[in-house]
PDB file of C-alpha atoms and ligand atoms in Angstrom:
ATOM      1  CA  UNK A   3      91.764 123.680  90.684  1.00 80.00           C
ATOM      2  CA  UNK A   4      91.939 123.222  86.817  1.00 90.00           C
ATOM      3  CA  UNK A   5      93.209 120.033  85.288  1.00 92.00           C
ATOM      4  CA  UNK A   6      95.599 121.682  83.622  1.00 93.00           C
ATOM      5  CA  UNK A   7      97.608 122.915  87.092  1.00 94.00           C
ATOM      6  CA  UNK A   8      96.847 119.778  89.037  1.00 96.00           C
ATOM      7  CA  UNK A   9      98.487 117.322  86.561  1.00 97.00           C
ATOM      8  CA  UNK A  10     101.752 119.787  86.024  1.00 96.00           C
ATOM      9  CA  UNK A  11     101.466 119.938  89.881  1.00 97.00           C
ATOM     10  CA  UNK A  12     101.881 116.173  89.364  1.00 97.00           C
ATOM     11  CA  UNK A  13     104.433 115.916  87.065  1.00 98.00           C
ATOM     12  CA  UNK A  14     106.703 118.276  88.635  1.00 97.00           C
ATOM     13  CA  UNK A  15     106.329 116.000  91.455  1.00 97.00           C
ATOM     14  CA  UNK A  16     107.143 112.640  89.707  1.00 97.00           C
ATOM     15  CA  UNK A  17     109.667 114.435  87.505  1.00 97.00           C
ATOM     16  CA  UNK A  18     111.928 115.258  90.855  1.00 97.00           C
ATOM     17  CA  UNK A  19     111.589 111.727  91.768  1.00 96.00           C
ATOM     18  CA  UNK A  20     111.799 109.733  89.262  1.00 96.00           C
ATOM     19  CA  UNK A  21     112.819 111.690  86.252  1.00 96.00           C
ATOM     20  CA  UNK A  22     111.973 111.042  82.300  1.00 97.00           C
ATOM     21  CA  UNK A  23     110.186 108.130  81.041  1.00 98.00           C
ATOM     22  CA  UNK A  24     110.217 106.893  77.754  1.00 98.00           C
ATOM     23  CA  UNK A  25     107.368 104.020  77.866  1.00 98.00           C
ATOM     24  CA  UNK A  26     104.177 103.841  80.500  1.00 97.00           C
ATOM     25  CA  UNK A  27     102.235 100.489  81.085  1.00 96.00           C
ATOM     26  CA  UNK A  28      98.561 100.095  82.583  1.00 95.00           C
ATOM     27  CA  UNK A  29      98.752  97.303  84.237  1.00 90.00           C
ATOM     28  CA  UNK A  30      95.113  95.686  84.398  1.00 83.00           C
ATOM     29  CA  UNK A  31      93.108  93.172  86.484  1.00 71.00           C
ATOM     30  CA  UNK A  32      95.334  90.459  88.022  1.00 66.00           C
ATOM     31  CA  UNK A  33      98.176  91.165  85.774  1.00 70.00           C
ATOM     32  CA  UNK A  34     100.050  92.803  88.916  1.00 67.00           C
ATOM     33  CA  UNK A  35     103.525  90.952  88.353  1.00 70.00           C
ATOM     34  CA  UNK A  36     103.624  91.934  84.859  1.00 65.00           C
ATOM     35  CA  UNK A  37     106.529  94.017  85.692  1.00 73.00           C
ATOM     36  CA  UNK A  38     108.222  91.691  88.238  1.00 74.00           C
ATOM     37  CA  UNK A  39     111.406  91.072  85.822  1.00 75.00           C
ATOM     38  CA  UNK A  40     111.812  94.786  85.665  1.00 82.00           C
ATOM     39  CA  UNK A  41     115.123  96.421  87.120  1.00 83.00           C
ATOM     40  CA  UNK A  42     113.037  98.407  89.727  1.00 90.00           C
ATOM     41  CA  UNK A  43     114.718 101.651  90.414  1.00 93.00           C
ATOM     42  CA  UNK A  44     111.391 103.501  92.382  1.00 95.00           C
ATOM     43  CA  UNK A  45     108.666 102.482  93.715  1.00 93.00           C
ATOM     44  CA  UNK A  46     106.114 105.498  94.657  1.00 94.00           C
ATOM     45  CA  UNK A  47     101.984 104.735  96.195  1.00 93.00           C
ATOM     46  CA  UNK A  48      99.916 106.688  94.482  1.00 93.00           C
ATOM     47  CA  UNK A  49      99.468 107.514  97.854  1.00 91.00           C
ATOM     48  CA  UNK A  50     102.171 110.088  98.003  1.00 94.00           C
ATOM     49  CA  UNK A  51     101.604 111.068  94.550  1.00 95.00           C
ATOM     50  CA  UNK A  52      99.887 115.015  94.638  1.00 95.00           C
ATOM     51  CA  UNK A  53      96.076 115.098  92.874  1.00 95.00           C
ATOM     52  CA  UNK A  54      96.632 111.294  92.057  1.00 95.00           C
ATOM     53  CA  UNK A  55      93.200 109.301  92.366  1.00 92.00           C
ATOM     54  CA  UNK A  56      93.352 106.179  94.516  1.00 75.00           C
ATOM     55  CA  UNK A  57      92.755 102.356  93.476  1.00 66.00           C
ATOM     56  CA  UNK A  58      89.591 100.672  95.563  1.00 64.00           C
ATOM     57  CA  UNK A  59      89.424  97.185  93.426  1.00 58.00           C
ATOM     58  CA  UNK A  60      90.911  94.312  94.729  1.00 58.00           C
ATOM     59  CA  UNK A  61      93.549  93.334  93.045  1.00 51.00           C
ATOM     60  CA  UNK A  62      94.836  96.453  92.202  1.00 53.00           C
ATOM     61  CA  UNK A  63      97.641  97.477  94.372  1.00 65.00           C
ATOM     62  CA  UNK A  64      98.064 101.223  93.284  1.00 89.00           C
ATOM     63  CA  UNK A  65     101.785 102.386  93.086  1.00 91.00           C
ATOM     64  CA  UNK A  66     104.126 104.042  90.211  1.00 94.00           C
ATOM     65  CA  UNK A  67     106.739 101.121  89.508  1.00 94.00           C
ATOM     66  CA  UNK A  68     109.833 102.916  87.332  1.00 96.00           C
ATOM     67  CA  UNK A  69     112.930 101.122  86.192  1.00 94.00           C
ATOM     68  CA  UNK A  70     114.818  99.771  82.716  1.00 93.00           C
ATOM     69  CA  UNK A  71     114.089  96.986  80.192  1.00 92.00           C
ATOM     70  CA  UNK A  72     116.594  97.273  77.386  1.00 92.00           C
ATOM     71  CA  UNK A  73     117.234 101.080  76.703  1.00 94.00           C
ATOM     72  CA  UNK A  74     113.814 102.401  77.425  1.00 95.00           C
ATOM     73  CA  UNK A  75     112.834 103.508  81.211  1.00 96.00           C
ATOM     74  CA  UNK A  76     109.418 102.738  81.987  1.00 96.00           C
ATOM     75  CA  UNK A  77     106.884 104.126  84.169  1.00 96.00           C
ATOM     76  CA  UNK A  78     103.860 100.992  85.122  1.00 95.00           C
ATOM     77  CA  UNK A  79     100.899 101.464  86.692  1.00 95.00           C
ATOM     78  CA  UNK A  80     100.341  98.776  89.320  1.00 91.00           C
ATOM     79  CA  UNK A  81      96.311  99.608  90.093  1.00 88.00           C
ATOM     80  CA  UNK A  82      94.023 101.455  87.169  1.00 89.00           C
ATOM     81  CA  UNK A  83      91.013 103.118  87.735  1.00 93.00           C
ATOM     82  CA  UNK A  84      87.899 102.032  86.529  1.00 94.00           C
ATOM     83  CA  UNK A  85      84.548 104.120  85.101  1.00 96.00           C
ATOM     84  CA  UNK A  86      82.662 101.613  86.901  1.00 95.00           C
ATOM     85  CA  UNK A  87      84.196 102.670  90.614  1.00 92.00           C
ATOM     86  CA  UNK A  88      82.908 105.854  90.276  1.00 93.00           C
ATOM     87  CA  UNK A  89      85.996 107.701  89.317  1.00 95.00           C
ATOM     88  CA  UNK A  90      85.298 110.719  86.672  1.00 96.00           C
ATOM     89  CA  UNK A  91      86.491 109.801  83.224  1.00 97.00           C
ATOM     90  CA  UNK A  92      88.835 113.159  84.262  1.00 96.00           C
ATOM     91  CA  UNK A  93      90.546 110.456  86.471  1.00 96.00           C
ATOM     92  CA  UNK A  94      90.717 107.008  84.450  1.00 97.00           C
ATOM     93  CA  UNK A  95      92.721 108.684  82.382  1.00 98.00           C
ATOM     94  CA  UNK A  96      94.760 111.007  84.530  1.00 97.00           C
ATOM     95  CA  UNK A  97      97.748 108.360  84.511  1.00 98.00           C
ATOM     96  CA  UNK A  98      98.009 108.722  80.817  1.00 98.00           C
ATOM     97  CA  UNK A  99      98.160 112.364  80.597  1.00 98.00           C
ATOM     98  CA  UNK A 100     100.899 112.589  83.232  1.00 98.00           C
ATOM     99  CA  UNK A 101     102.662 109.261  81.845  1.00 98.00           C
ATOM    100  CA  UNK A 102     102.781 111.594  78.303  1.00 98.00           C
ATOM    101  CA  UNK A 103     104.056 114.834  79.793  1.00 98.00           C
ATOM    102  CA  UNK A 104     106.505 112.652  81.570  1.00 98.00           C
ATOM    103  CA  UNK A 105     107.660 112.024  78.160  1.00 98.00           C
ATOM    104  CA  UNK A 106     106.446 108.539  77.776  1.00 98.00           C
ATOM    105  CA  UNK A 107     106.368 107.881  73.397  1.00 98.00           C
ATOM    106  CA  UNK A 108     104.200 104.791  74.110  1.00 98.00           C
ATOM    107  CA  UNK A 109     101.559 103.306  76.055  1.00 98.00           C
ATOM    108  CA  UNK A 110     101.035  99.825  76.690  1.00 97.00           C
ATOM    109  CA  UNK A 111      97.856  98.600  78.200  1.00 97.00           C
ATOM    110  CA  UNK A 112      96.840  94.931  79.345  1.00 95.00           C
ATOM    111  CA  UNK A 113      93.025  94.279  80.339  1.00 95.00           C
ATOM    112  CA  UNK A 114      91.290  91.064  81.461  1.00 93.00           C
ATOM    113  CA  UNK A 115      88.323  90.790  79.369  1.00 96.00           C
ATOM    114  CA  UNK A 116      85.418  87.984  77.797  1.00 96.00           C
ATOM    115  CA  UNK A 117      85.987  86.571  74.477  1.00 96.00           C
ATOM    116  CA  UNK A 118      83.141  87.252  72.430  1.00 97.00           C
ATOM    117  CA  UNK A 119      84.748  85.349  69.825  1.00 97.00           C
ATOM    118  CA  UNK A 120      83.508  81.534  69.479  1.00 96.00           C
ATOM    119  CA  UNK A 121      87.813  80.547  68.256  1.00 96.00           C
ATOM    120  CA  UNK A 122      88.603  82.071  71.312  1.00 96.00           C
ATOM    121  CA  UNK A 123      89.784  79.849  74.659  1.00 93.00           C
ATOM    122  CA  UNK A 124      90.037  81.225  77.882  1.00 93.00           C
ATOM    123  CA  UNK A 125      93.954  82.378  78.717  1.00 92.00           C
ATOM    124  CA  UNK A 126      94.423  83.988  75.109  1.00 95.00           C
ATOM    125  CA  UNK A 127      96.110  86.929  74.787  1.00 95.00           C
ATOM    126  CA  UNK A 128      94.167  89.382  72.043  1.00 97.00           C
ATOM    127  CA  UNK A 129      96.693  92.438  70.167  1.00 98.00           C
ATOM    128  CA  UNK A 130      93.874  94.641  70.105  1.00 98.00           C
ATOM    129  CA  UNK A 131      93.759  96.197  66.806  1.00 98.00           C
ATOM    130  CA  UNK A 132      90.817  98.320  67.147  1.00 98.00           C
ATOM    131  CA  UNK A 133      88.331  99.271  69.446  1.00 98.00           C
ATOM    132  CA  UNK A 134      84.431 100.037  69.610  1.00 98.00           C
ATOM    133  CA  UNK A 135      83.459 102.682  72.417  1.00 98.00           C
ATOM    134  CA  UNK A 136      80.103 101.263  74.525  1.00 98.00           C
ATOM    135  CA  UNK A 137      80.521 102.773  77.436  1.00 98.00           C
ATOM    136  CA  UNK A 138      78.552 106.022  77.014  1.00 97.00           C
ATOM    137  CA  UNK A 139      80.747 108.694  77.746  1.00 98.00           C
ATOM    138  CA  UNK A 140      84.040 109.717  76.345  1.00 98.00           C
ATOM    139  CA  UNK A 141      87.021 111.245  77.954  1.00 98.00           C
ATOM    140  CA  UNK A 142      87.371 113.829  76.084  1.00 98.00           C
ATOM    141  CA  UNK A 143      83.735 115.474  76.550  1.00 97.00           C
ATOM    142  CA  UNK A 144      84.257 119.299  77.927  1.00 95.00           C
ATOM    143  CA  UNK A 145      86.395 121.838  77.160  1.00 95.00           C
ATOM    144  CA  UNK A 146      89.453 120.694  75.456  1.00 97.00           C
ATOM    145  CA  UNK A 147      93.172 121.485  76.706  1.00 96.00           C
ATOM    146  CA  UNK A 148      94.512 122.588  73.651  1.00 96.00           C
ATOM    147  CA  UNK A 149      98.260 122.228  74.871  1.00 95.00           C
ATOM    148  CA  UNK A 150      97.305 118.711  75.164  1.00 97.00           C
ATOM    149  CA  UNK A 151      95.712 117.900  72.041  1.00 97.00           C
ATOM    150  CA  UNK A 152      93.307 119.073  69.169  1.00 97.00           C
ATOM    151  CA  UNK A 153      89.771 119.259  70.029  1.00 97.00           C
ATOM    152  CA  UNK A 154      88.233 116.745  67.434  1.00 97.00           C
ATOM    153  CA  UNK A 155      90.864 113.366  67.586  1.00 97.00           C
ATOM    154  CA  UNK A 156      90.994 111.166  64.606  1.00 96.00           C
ATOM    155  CA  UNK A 157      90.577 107.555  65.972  1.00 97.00           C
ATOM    156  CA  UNK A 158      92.356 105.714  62.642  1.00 95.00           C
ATOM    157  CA  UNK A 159      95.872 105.197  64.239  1.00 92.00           C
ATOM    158  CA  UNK A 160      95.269 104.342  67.778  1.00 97.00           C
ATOM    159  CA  UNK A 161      96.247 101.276  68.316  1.00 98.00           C
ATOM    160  CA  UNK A 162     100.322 101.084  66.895  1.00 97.00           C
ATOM    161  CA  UNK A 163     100.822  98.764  64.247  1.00 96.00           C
ATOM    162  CA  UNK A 164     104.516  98.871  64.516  1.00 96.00           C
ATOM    163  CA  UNK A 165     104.342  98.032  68.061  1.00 97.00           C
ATOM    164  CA  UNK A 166     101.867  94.799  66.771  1.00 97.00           C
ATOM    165  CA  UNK A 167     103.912  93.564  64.273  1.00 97.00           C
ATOM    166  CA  UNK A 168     106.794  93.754  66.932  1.00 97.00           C
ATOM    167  CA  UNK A 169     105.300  91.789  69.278  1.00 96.00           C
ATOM    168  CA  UNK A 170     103.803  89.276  66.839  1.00 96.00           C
ATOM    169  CA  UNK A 171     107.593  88.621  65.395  1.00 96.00           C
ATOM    170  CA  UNK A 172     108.223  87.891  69.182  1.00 96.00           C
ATOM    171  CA  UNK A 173     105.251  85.607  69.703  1.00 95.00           C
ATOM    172  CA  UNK A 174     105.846  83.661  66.628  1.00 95.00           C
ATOM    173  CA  UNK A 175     109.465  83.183  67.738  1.00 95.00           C
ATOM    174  CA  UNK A 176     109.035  81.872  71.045  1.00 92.00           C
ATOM    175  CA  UNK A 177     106.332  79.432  69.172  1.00 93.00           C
ATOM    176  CA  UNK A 178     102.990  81.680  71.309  1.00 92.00           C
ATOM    177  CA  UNK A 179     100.183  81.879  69.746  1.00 92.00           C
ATOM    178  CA  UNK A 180      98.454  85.473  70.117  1.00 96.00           C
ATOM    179  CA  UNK A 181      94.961  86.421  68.639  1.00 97.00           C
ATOM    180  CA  UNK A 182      93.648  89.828  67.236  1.00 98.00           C
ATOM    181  CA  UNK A 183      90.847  91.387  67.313  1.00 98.00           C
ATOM    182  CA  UNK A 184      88.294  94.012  68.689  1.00 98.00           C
ATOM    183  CA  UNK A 185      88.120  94.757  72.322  1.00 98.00           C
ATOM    184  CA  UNK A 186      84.519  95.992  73.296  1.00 98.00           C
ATOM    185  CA  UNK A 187      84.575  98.375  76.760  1.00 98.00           C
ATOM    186  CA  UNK A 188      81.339  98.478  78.529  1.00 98.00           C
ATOM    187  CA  UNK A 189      80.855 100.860  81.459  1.00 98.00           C
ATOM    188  CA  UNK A 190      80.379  97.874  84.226  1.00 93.00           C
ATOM    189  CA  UNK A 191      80.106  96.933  86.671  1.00 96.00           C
ATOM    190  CA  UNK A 192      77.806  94.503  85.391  1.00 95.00           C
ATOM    191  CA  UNK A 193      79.069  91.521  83.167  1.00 94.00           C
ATOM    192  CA  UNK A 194      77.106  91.696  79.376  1.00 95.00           C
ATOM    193  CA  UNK A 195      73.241  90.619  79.462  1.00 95.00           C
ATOM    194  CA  UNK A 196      72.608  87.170  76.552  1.00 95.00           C
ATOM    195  CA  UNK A 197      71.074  89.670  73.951  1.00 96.00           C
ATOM    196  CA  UNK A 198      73.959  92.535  75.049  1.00 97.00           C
ATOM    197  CA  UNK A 199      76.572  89.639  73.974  1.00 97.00           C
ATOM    198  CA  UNK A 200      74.847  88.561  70.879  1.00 97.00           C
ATOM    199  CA  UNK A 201      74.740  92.307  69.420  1.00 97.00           C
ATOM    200  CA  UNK A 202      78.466  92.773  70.146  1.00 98.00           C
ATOM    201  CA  UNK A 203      79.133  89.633  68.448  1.00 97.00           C
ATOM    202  CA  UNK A 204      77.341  91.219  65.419  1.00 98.00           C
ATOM    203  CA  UNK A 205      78.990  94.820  66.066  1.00 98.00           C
ATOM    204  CA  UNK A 206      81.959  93.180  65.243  1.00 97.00           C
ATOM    205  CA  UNK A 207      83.624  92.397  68.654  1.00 98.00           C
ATOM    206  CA  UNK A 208      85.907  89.719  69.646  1.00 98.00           C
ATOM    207  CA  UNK A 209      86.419  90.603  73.591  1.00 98.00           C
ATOM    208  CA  UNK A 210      84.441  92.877  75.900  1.00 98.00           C
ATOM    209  CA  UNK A 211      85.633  94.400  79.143  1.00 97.00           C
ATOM    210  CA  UNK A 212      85.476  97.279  81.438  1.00 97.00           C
ATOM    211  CA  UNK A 213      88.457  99.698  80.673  1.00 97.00           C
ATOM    212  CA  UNK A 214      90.971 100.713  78.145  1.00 98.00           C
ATOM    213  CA  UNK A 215      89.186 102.695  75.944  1.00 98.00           C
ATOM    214  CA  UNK A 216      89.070 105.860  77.600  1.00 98.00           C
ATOM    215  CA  UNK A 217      92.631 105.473  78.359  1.00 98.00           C
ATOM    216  CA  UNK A 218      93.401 104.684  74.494  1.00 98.00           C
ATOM    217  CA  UNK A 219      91.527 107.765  73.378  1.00 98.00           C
ATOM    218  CA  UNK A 220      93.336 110.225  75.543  1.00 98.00           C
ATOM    219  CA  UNK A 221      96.565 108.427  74.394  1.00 98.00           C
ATOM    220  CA  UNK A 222      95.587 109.768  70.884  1.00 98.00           C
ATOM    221  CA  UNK A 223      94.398 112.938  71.620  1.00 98.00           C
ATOM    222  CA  UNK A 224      97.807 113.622  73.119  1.00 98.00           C
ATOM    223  CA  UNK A 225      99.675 111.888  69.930  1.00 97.00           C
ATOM    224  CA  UNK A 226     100.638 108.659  72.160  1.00 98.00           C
ATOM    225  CA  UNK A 227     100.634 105.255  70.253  1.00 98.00           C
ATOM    226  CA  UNK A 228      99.196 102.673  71.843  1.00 98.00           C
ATOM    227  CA  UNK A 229      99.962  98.836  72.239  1.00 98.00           C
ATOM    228  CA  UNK A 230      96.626  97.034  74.253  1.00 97.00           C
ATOM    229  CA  UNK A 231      96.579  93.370  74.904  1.00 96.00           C
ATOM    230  CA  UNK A 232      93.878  91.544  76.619  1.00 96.00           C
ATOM    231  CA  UNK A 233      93.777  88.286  78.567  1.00 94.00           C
ATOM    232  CA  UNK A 234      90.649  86.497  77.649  1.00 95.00           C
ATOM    233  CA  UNK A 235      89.913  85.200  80.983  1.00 93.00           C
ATOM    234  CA  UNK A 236      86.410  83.799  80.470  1.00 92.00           C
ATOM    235  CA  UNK A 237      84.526  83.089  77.423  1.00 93.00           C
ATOM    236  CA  UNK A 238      81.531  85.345  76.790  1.00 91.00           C
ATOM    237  CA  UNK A 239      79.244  83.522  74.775  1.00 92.00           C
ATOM    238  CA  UNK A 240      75.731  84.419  74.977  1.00 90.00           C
ATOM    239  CA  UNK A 241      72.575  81.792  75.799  1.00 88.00           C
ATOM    240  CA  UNK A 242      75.201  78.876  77.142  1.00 82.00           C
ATOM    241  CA  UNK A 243      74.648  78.436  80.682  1.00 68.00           C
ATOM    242  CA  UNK A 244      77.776  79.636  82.345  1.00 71.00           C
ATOM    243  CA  UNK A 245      78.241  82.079  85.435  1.00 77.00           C
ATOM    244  CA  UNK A 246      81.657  84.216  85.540  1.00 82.00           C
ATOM    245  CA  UNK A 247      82.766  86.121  88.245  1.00 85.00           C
ATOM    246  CA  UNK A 248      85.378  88.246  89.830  1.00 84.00           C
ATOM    247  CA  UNK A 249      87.585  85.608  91.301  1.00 84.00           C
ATOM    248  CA  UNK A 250      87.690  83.243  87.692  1.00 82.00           C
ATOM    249  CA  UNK A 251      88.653  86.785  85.933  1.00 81.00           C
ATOM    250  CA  UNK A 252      91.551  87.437  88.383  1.00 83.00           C
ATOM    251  CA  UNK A 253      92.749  83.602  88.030  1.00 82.00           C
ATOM    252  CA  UNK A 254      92.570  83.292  84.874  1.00 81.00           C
ATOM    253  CA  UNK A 255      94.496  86.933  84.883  1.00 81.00           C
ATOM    254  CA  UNK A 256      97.167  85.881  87.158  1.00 81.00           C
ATOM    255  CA  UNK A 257      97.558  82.339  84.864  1.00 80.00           C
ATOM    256  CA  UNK A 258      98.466  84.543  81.378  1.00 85.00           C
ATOM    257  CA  UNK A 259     100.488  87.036  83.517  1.00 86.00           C
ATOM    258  CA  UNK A 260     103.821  85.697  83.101  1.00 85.00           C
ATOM    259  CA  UNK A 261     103.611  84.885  79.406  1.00 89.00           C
ATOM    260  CA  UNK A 262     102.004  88.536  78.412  1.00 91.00           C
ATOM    261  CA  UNK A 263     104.834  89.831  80.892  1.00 89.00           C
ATOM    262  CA  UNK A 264     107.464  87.958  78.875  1.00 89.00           C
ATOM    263  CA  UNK A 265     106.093  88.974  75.891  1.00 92.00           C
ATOM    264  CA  UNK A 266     106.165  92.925  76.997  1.00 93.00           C
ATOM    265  CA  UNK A 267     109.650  92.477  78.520  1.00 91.00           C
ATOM    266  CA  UNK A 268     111.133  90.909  75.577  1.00 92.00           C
ATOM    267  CA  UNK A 269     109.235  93.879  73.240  1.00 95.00           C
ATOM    268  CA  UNK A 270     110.863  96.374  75.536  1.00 94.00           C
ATOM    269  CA  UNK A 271     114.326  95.083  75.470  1.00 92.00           C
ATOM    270  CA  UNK A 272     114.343  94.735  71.885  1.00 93.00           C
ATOM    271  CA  UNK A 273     112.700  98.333  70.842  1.00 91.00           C
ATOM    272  CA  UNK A 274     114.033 101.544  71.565  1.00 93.00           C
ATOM    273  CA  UNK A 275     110.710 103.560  72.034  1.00 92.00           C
TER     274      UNK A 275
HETATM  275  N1  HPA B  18      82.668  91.061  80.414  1.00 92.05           N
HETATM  276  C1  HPA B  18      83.043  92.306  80.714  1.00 92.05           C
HETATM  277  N2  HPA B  18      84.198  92.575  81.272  1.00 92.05           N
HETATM  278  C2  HPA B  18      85.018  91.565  81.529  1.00 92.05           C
HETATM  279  C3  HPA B  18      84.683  90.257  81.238  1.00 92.05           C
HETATM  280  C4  HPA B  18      83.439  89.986  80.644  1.00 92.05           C
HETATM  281  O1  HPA B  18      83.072  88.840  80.355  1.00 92.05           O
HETATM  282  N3  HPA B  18      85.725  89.484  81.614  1.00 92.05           N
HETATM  283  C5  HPA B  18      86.660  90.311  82.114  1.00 92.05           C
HETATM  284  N4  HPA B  18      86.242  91.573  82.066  1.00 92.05           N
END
């Protein structure tokens, strides 16, 4: 079946039970309670969901959470899918294209990643500003759905800076400090080699992880801003002895949750999107 039919098949599916969105959050590694403050209204496992891909990582629980912050209903992903699981890139981003014909206006996505940058501490949260594409493949590659977007995507306004300056106003007033930068997204599932972390430090790159991207670049090709924050959850500095693994990312993860879910909620309740 073409893309095209499965993900209206979708949406007319999600539409009848849960109706019109106006925001959609990717909720990332260890992040799950992000939306725990929300006024939950439905809860639906992506399980039931028609042509929905399925989440394998732990951590991930994998279920459509919808309900209200301020005026804007939102539509979170509890469970992404990563490149690195094996999933087409047809099907990391498949939440994104339904979360835009559900009528979502903006996307918010939260990542774990490694801070490339020497300032940074582990538990920061990075706004990302910009991003730089390693992972070898891009979501758009085939033919293009013109309905959805325009073949050839301009890249210079991903990454809202309304949206950034929003959230920084409501970081500096609840005294939190947030960094900026450049997120990095490797394929994985292998953390960065010493001389893989020294060139991103040269690219440019302040934090490197395993996802976002190709969910940012559909976002643009279908005209959604996005709003990506990542938790640094271990520092990524090449040639000092240090070993990082799953578990540290997810605690570290779980650690920042509340205060990048404050910060989100607070966003939300104060901007009509
Ligand atoms: N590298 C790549 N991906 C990651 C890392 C890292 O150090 N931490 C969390 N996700």
């Amino acid at each position: 079946m073409d893309i095209r039919e499965t993900v209206k098949e979708t949406v007319l599916h999600l539409e009848k039970r849960i109706g019109r969105v106006d925001v959609a959050i990717i909720i990332g590694s260890g992040l799950g309670n992000l939306v725990q403050q929300m006024e939950l209204e439905h809860k639906v496992p992506y399980s039931e969901i028609p042509h929905f891909p399925r989440s394998t990582v732990k951590g991930h629980a994998g279920e459509v959470l919808v309900g209200r912050i301020g005026e804007n209903r939102v539509l979170a992903f509890n469970g992404r899918f990563h490149y690195y699981e094996g999933y087409s890139m047809a099907e990391v981003t498949y939440p994104v294209r339904v979360a835009r014909l559900l009528g979502s206006k903006l996307l918010i996505i939260t990542n774990a990643a490694g801070g490339l940058n020497p300032k940074f501490q582990v538990g920061d949260l990075m706004i990302i500003e910009d991003h730089i594409n390693f992972m070898g493949v891009n979501p758009l590659m085939g033919p293009n759905v013109d309905e959805w977007g325009p073949r050839f995507v301009d890249l210079y306004h991903v990454y809202s800076k309304t949206h950034i300056e929003a959230i920084k106003k409501i970081a500096a007033r609840k005294g939190l400090f947030l960094r900026e930068g450049v997120y990095l997204a490797i394929s994985g599932p292998t953390y960065e080699t010493n001389a893989e972390l020294k060139m991103m430090q040269i690219l440019g790159a302040d934090a490197v992880g395993m996802s976002t991207v190709p969910e940012a670049i559909v976002a643009a090709h279908m005209g959604m801003p996005v709003l990506g924050i990542s938790v640094i959850t271990d520092m990524a500095l090449p040639y000092i002895t240090q070993n990082v693994t799953h578990e540290m990312v997810l605690q570290a993860a779980e650690k920042a949750s509340s205060t990048l879910s404050q910060l989100i909620f607070e966003l939300l309740e104060e901007v009509k999107v």
